[in-house]
mmCIF file of C-alpha atoms in Angstrom:
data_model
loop_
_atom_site.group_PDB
_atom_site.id
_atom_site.type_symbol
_atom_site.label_atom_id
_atom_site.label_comp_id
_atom_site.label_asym_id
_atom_site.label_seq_id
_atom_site.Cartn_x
_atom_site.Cartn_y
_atom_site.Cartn_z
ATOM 1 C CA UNK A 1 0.000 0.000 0.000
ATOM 2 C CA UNK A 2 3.013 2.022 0.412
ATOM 3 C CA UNK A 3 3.296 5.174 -2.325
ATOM 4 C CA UNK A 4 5.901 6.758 -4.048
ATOM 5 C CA UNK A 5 6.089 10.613 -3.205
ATOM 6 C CA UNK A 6 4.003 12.054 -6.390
ATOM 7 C CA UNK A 7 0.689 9.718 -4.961
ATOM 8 C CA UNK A 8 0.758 11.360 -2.054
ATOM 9 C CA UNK A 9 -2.554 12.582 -1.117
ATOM 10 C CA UNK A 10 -4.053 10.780 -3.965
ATOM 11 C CA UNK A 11 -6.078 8.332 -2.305
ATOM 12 C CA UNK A 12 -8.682 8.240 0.329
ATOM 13 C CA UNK A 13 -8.057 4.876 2.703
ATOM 14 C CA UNK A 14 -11.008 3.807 5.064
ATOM 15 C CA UNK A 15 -10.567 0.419 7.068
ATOM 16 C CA UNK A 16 -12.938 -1.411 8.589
ATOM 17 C CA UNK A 17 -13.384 -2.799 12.344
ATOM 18 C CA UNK A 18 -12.082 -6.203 12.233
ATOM 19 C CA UNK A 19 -9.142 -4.970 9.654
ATOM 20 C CA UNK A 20 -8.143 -2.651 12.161
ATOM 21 C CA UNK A 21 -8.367 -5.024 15.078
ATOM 22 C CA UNK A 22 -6.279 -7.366 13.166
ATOM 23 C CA UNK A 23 -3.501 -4.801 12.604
ATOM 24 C CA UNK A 24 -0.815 -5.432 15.838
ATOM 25 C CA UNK A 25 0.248 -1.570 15.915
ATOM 26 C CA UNK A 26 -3.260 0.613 14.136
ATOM 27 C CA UNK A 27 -1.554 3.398 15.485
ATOM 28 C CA UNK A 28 1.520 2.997 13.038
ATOM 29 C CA UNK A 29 -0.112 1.826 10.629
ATOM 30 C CA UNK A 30 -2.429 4.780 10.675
ATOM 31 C CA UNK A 31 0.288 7.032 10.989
ATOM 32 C CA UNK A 32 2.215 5.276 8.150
ATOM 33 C CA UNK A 33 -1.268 5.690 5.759
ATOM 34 C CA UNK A 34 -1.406 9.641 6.282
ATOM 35 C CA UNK A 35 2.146 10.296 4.741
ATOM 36 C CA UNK A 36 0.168 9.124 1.474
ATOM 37 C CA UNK A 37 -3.405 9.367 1.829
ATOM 38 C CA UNK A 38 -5.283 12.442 2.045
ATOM 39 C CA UNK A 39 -8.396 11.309 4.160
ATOM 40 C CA UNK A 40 -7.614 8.098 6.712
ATOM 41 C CA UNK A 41 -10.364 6.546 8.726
ATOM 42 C CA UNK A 42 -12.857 3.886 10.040
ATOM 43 C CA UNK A 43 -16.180 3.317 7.948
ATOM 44 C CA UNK A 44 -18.517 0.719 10.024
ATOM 45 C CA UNK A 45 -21.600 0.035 11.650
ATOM 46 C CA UNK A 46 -20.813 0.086 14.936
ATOM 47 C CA UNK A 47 -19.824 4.111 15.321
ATOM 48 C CA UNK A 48 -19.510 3.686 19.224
ATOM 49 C CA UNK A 49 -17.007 0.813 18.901
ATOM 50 C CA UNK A 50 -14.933 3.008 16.204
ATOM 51 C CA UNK A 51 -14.867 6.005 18.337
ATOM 52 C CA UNK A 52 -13.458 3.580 21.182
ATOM 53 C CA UNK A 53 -11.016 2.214 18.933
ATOM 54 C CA UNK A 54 -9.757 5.829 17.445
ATOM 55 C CA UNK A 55 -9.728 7.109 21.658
ATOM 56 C CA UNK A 56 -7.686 4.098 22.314
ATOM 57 C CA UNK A 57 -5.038 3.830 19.701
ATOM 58 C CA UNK A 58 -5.304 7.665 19.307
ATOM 59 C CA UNK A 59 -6.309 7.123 15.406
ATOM 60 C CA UNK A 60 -6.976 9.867 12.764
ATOM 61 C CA UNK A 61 -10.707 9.881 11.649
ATOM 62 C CA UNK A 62 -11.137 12.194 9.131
ATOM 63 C CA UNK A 63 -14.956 10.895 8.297
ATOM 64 C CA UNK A 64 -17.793 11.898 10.216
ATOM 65 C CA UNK A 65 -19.914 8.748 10.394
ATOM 66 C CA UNK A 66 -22.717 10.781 12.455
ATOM 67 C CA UNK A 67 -24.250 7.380 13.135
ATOM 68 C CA UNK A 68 -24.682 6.135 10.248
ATOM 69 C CA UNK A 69 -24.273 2.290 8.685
ATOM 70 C CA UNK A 70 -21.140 2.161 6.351
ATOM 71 C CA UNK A 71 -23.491 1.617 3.359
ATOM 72 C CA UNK A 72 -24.139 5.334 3.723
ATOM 73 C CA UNK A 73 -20.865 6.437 4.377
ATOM 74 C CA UNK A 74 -18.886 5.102 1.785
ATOM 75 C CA UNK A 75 -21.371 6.704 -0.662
ATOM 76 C CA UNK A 76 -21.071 9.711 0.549
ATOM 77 C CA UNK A 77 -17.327 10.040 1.241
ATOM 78 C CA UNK A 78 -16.809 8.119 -2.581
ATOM 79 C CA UNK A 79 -18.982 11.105 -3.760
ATOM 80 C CA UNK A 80 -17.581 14.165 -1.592
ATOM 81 C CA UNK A 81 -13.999 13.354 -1.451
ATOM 82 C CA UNK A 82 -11.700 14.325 -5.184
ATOM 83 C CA UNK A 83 -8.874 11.838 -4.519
ATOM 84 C CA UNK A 84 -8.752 9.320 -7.876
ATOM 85 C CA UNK A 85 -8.371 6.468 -5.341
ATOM 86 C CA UNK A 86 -10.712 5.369 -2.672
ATOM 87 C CA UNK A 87 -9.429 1.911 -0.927
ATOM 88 C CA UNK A 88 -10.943 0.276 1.440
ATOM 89 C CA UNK A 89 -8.999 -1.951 3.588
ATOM 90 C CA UNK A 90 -11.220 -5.004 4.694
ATOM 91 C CA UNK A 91 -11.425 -8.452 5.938
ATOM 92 C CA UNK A 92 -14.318 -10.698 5.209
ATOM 93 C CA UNK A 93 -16.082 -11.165 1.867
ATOM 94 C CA UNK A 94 -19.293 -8.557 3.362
ATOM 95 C CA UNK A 95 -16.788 -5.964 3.526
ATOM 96 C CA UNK A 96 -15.777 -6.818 -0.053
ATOM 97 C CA UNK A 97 -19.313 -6.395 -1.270
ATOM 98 C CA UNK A 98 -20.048 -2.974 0.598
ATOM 99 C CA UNK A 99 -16.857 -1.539 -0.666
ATOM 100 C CA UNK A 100 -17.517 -2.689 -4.356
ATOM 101 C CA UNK A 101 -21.244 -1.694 -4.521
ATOM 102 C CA UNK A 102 -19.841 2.276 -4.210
ATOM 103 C CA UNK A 103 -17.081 1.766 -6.490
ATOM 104 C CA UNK A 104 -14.240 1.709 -3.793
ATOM 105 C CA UNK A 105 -11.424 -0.480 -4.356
ATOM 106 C CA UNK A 106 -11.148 -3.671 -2.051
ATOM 107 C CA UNK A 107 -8.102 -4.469 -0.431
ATOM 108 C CA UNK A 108 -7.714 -7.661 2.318
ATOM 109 C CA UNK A 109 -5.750 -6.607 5.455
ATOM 110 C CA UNK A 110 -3.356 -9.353 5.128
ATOM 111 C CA UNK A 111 -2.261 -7.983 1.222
ATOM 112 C CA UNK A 112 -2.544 -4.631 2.382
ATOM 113 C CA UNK A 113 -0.029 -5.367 5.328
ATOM 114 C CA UNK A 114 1.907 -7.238 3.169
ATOM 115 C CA UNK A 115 2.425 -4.241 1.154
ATOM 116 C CA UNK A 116 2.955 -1.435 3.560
ATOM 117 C CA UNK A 117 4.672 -3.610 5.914
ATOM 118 C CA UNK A 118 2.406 -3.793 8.592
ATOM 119 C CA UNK A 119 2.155 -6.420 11.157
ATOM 120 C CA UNK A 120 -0.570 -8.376 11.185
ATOM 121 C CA UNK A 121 -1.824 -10.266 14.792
ATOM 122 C CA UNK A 122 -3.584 -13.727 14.329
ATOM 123 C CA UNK A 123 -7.373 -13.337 14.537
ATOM 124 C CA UNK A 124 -8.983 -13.838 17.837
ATOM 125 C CA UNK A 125 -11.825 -15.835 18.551
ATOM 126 C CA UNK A 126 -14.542 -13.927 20.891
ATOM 127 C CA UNK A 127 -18.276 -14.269 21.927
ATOM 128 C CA UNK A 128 -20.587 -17.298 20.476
ATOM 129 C CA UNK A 129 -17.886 -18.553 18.790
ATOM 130 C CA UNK A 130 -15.116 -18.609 21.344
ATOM 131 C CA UNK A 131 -17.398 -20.562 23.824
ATOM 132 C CA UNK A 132 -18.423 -22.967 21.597
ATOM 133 C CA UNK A 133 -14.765 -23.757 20.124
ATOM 134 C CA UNK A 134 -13.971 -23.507 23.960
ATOM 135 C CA UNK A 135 -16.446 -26.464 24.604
ATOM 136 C CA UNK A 136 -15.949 -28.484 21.285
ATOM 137 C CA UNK A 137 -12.056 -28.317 22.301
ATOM 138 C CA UNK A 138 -12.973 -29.590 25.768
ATOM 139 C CA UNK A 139 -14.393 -32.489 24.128
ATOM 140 C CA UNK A 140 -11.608 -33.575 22.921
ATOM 141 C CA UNK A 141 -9.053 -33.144 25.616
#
């Protein structure tokens, strides 16, 4: 994802949640992503879990999500924003289809780490899902 220095500023990068949580260091990365991006954020549904997330890691959100799904917002900052690049940095096949239906480009967070050199932490298992790999693993112990 890395640019050379006449692409700076030409591209408007939006990641979701679960890319970010599967970033180990969101702030660098972040940080690394606004040397060549002109807008950097989180587009999701849950606003009150990306506001935690940008308080926590103290991450640059340049979109104003104003409670609104991502459906809306990536419209809106596709059609208000000039860059000739919007990306947005994913990682499941939904956030594929949400970013393709507005004409953003769709980048995995593993290729896009891969790329800018970003560590990536393995994905963590939490709610339903933990506890019942938790008790199918007990099983077998």
């Amino acid at each position: 994802m890395s640019a050379s220095d006449d692409e700076t500023g030409r591209v408007t990068l939006a990641f979701s949640l679960a890319a970010v949580e599967r970033l180990e260091d969101p702030t660098a990365a972040f940080e690394d992503a606004q040397t060549w991006s002109r807008a950097v954020g989180l587009i999701d549904d849950d606003t009150d879990r990306i506001e935690r997330l940008v308080e926590q890691h103290d991450l640059r959100q340049d979109f104003d999500l104003q409670g609104r799904d991502r459906w809306l917002t990536l419209e809106e900052v596709r059609e208000t924003t000039s860059t000739p690049r919007h990306v947005y940095v994913g990682a499941s096949d939904d956030d594929m289809r949400v970013s393709t239906m507005f004409d953003w480009e769709y980048v995995r967070v593993t290729e896009a780490a891969e790329k800018a050199d970003w560590a990536v932490a393995e994905p963590s298992e939490s709610g339903v899902l933990a506890r019942l790999l938790s008790a199918v693993r007990s099983l077998f112990r």
